[in-house]
mmCIF file of C-alpha atoms and ligand atoms in Angstrom:
data_model
loop_
_atom_site.group_PDB
_atom_site.id
_atom_site.type_symbol
_atom_site.label_atom_id
_atom_site.label_comp_id
_atom_site.label_asym_id
_atom_site.label_seq_id
_atom_site.Cartn_x
_atom_site.Cartn_y
_atom_site.Cartn_z
ATOM 1 C CA MET H 6 0.000 0.000 0.000
ATOM 2 C CA GLY H 7 1.589 3.221 -1.117
ATOM 3 C CA LEU H 8 0.745 6.607 0.328
ATOM 4 C CA GLU H 9 -0.155 7.851 -3.153
ATOM 5 C CA GLU H 10 -3.012 5.303 -3.346
ATOM 6 C CA LYS H 11 -4.578 6.843 -0.254
ATOM 7 C CA LEU H 12 -4.408 10.440 -1.416
ATOM 8 C CA PRO H 13 -7.150 11.822 -3.627
ATOM 9 C CA SER H 14 -5.571 13.481 -6.698
ATOM 10 C CA GLY H 15 -2.148 13.140 -5.103
ATOM 11 C CA ILE H 16 -2.633 16.275 -3.012
ATOM 12 C CA LEU H 17 -1.873 16.415 0.674
ATOM 13 C CA LEU H 18 -2.555 19.401 2.888
ATOM 14 C CA THR H 19 -1.145 19.623 6.382
ATOM 15 C CA SER H 20 0.463 22.069 8.778
ATOM 16 C CA VAL H 21 4.191 22.468 9.461
ATOM 17 C CA GLU H 22 3.475 21.465 13.068
ATOM 18 C CA LYS H 23 1.889 18.181 12.000
ATOM 19 C CA LEU H 24 4.649 17.441 9.495
ATOM 20 C CA ALA H 25 7.365 18.136 12.081
ATOM 21 C CA GLY H 26 5.499 15.969 14.605
ATOM 22 C CA TYR H 27 5.272 13.125 12.089
ATOM 23 C CA ALA H 28 9.008 13.307 11.336
ATOM 24 C CA ARG H 29 9.962 13.571 14.996
ATOM 25 C CA LYS H 30 7.869 10.704 16.247
ATOM 26 C CA ASN H 31 9.326 8.427 13.586
ATOM 27 C CA SER H 32 12.946 9.293 14.315
ATOM 28 C CA LEU H 33 13.274 8.933 18.090
ATOM 29 C CA TRP H 34 16.652 7.796 19.372
ATOM 30 C CA PRO H 35 16.802 6.782 23.038
ATOM 31 C CA ALA H 36 19.836 7.488 25.212
ATOM 32 C CA THR H 37 21.675 4.456 26.566
ATOM 33 C CA PHE H 38 20.735 4.950 30.164
ATOM 34 C CA GLY H 39 19.521 2.442 32.715
ATOM 35 C CA LEU H 40 19.434 2.744 36.490
ATOM 36 C CA ALA H 41 18.095 -0.506 37.937
ATOM 37 C CA CYS H 42 16.101 -3.668 37.250
ATOM 38 C CA CYS H 43 13.707 -1.911 34.822
ATOM 39 C CA ALA H 44 16.672 -1.450 32.489
ATOM 40 C CA ILE H 45 16.715 -5.202 31.841
ATOM 41 C CA GLU H 46 13.170 -4.980 30.465
ATOM 42 C CA MET H 47 14.203 -1.952 28.413
ATOM 43 C CA MET H 48 17.104 -3.945 26.929
ATOM 44 C CA ALA H 49 14.742 -6.836 26.161
ATOM 45 C CA THR H 50 12.483 -4.381 24.317
ATOM 46 C CA GLY H 51 15.365 -3.429 22.041
ATOM 47 C CA ALA H 52 16.317 -7.054 21.348
ATOM 48 C CA GLY H 53 14.997 -9.345 18.611
ATOM 49 C CA ARG H 54 11.918 -10.775 20.341
ATOM 50 C CA TYR H 55 10.173 -7.430 20.812
ATOM 51 C CA ASP H 56 12.021 -5.572 18.084
ATOM 52 C CA LEU H 57 11.987 -1.860 18.770
ATOM 53 C CA ALA H 58 13.579 -1.551 15.319
ATOM 54 C CA ARG H 59 10.040 -1.575 13.911
ATOM 55 C CA PHE H 60 9.818 2.026 15.057
ATOM 56 C CA GLY H 61 13.373 2.930 14.036
ATOM 57 C CA MET H 62 14.405 3.061 17.696
ATOM 58 C CA GLU H 63 16.836 0.177 18.099
ATOM 59 C CA VAL H 64 19.839 2.507 18.103
ATOM 60 C CA PHE H 65 20.352 3.405 21.753
ATOM 61 C CA ARG H 66 22.806 6.280 21.526
ATOM 62 C CA ALA H 67 25.940 6.214 23.654
ATOM 63 C CA SER H 68 26.077 10.013 23.726
ATOM 64 C CA PRO H 69 23.190 12.126 25.050
ATOM 65 C CA ARG H 70 24.051 14.661 22.349
ATOM 66 C CA GLN H 71 22.744 12.198 19.759
ATOM 67 C CA ALA H 72 19.628 11.176 21.689
ATOM 68 C CA ASP H 73 16.222 12.791 22.010
ATOM 69 C CA LEU H 74 14.469 10.324 24.313
ATOM 70 C CA MET H 75 15.508 9.574 27.878
ATOM 71 C CA ILE H 76 13.922 6.402 29.243
ATOM 72 C CA VAL H 77 14.443 6.595 33.004
ATOM 73 C CA ALA H 78 14.526 2.864 33.666
ATOM 74 C CA GLY H 79 14.758 2.291 37.399
ATOM 75 C CA ARG H 80 14.872 4.069 40.730
ATOM 76 C CA VAL H 81 16.753 7.365 40.886
ATOM 77 C CA SER H 82 18.997 7.740 43.908
ATOM 78 C CA GLN H 83 19.708 11.194 45.340
ATOM 79 C CA LYS H 84 23.315 10.690 44.320
ATOM 80 C CA MET H 85 22.351 9.919 40.719
ATOM 81 C CA ALA H 86 19.899 12.807 40.354
ATOM 82 C CA PRO H 87 22.470 15.491 39.378
ATOM 83 C CA VAL H 88 24.056 13.073 36.883
ATOM 84 C CA LEU H 89 20.642 12.378 35.360
ATOM 85 C CA ARG H 90 19.944 16.096 35.107
ATOM 86 C CA GLN H 91 23.318 16.672 33.442
ATOM 87 C CA ILE H 92 22.614 13.988 30.839
ATOM 88 C CA TYR H 93 19.196 15.555 30.210
ATOM 89 C CA ASP H 94 20.774 19.002 29.807
ATOM 90 C CA GLN H 95 23.242 17.588 27.270
ATOM 91 C CA MET H 96 20.453 16.226 25.074
ATOM 92 C CA PRO H 97 19.510 18.555 22.220
ATOM 93 C CA GLU H 98 16.014 19.993 21.872
ATOM 94 C CA PRO H 99 13.451 18.686 21.167
ATOM 95 C CA ARG H 100 13.768 15.967 23.813
ATOM 96 C CA TRP H 101 11.382 13.789 25.746
ATOM 97 C CA VAL H 102 11.459 11.837 28.990
ATOM 98 C CA LEU H 103 9.690 8.579 29.737
ATOM 99 C CA ALA H 104 9.571 7.496 33.392
ATOM 100 C CA MET H 105 9.669 3.704 33.216
ATOM 101 C CA GLY H 106 8.341 1.800 36.197
ATOM 102 C CA VAL H 107 6.835 2.766 39.514
ATOM 103 C CA CYS H 108 10.232 3.697 41.015
ATOM 104 C CA ALA H 109 11.093 6.275 38.363
ATOM 105 C CA SER H 110 7.518 7.590 38.338
ATOM 106 C CA SER H 111 6.985 7.976 42.078
ATOM 107 C CA GLY H 112 9.753 6.350 44.101
ATOM 108 C CA GLY H 113 7.625 3.218 44.297
ATOM 109 C CA MET H 114 8.219 1.007 47.303
ATOM 110 C CA PHE H 115 11.441 2.895 48.090
ATOM 111 C CA ASN H 116 9.814 5.505 50.285
ATOM 112 C CA ASN H 117 13.062 6.581 51.903
ATOM 113 C CA TYR H 118 15.632 9.362 52.025
ATOM 114 C CA ALA H 119 17.977 7.758 49.486
ATOM 115 C CA ILE H 120 15.588 7.641 46.527
ATOM 116 C CA VAL H 121 14.099 10.565 44.584
ATOM 117 C CA GLN H 122 10.323 10.263 44.963
ATOM 118 C CA GLY H 123 9.603 10.598 41.259
ATOM 119 C CA VAL H 124 12.026 11.660 38.555
ATOM 120 C CA ASP H 125 9.724 14.577 37.702
ATOM 121 C CA HIS H 126 11.396 16.341 40.646
ATOM 122 C CA VAL H 127 14.555 16.388 38.505
ATOM 123 C CA VAL H 128 13.449 16.563 34.852
ATOM 124 C CA PRO H 129 10.089 17.225 33.157
ATOM 125 C CA VAL H 130 8.406 13.912 32.352
ATOM 126 C CA ASP H 131 6.325 13.461 29.183
ATOM 127 C CA MET H 132 5.093 9.909 29.782
ATOM 128 C CA TYR H 133 4.692 7.807 32.921
ATOM 129 C CA LEU H 134 4.698 4.029 32.772
ATOM 130 C CA PRO H 135 3.508 2.084 35.837
ATOM 131 C CA GLY H 136 4.483 -1.446 36.791
ATOM 132 C CA CYS H 137 7.289 -3.238 38.593
ATOM 133 C CA PRO H 138 8.846 -3.987 36.250
ATOM 134 C CA PRO H 139 6.768 -2.989 33.233
ATOM 135 C CA ARG H 140 6.861 -5.690 30.561
ATOM 136 C CA PRO H 141 8.440 -4.860 27.191
ATOM 137 C CA GLU H 142 4.931 -4.764 25.702
ATOM 138 C CA MET H 143 4.038 -2.051 28.238
ATOM 139 C CA LEU H 144 7.126 -0.037 27.358
ATOM 140 C CA MET H 145 6.241 -0.261 23.678
ATOM 141 C CA ASP H 146 2.701 0.838 24.453
ATOM 142 C CA ALA H 147 4.065 3.855 26.380
ATOM 143 C CA ILE H 148 6.378 4.671 23.469
ATOM 144 C CA LEU H 149 3.456 4.536 21.025
ATOM 145 C CA LYS H 150 1.432 6.821 23.310
ATOM 146 C CA LEU H 151 4.427 9.173 23.433
ATOM 147 C CA HIS H 152 4.491 9.062 19.611
ATOM 148 C CA ASP H 153 0.879 10.281 19.621
ATOM 149 C CA LYS H 154 1.829 13.074 21.991
ATOM 150 C CA ILE H 155 4.794 14.106 19.846
ATOM 151 C CA GLN H 156 2.593 14.125 16.754
ATOM 152 C CA ASP H 157 0.376 16.792 18.336
ATOM 153 C CA GLN H 158 3.141 18.711 20.065
ATOM 154 C CA LYS H 159 3.541 22.459 19.806
ATOM 155 C CA LEU H 160 6.582 23.974 18.116
ATOM 156 C CA GLY H 161 9.166 26.571 19.107
ATOM 157 C CA SER H 162 8.331 29.062 21.843
ATOM 158 C CA GLN H 163 5.022 27.351 22.654
ATOM 159 C CA ARG H 164 6.869 24.105 23.392
ATOM 160 C CA ALA H 165 9.470 25.994 25.467
ATOM 161 C CA ARG H 166 6.612 27.513 27.495
ATOM 162 C CA GLU H 167 5.070 24.062 27.912
ATOM 163 C CA ILE H 168 8.352 22.715 29.343
ATOM 164 C CA VAL H 169 8.684 25.633 31.761
ATOM 165 C CA GLU H 170 5.097 25.038 32.933
ATOM 166 C CA LEU H 171 5.794 21.316 33.413
ATOM 167 C CA GLU H 172 8.892 22.095 35.493
ATOM 168 C CA GLN H 173 7.036 24.707 37.563
ATOM 169 C CA ALA H 174 4.179 22.278 38.213
ATOM 170 C CA ALA H 175 6.659 19.623 39.338
ATOM 171 C CA LEU H 176 8.398 22.055 41.684
ATOM 172 C CA VAL H 177 5.197 23.053 43.487
ATOM 173 C CA ALA H 178 3.682 19.559 43.472
ATOM 174 C CA THR H 179 3.194 17.737 46.764
ATOM 175 C CA PRO H 180 6.182 15.429 47.262
ATOM 176 C CA THR H 181 5.101 11.853 46.685
ATOM 177 C CA ALA H 182 6.425 10.918 50.129
ATOM 178 C CA GLU H 183 3.819 13.232 51.687
ATOM 179 C CA MET H 184 0.901 11.815 49.725
ATOM 180 C CA LYS H 185 -1.442 9.484 51.545
ATOM 181 C CA GLY H 186 -2.126 6.227 49.770
ATOM 182 C CA LEU H 187 -3.208 2.713 50.608
ATOM 183 C CA LEU H 188 0.301 1.706 51.647
ATOM 184 C CA ARG H 189 1.286 4.819 53.587
HETATM 185 S S1 LIG T 206 9.905 -0.538 39.296
HETATM 186 FE FE1 LIG T 206 10.494 -2.566 40.029
HETATM 187 S S2 LIG T 206 11.754 -3.409 38.398
HETATM 188 FE FE2 LIG T 206 11.684 -1.186 38.100
HETATM 189 S S3 LIG T 206 13.456 -0.357 39.167
HETATM 190 FE FE3 LIG T 206 11.739 -0.335 40.583
HETATM 191 S S4 LIG T 206 11.956 -2.261 41.735
HETATM 192 FE FE4 LIG T 206 13.170 -2.466 39.852
#
């Protein structure tokens, strides 16, 4: 099935924003970055059985300067937080962050002084993925949902404003450790 068969009279109208979103979502390169057990599932996702190559994402970049997706796979210790932020700062714009697993998303069962209670206290998160550990299928589902988000993302100054708002919201948010849940 060729694209030309789907287009009436061979004409396609779209916006620059949509075209940029389409190109970006289909050319994501993740940074090689794993923190704990979740990273094993992330590696499995890139291997042959689950085949992240279907989405052109099998190349995990060794340098953050060549990556635009940070998959935070595992718990983030207080000691690791500045390193994580430095890697994020070295990634070129546009960039996205996926918090993989309950530890990266909220600290999970590690409700203690050594673990950051959610990586959104350190970097702005675009997609949260629950589970301990999330299966490779779940990671792929989160990536596809992130693709949808990227497709509809704003460009330029509007995106910059969106990131600032995300960071501000994270800074004033109630720390996860102070939230009352079933286990606390
Ligand atoms: S969510 Fe589970 S598998 Fe992932 S880092 Fe935490 S303890 Fe490990």
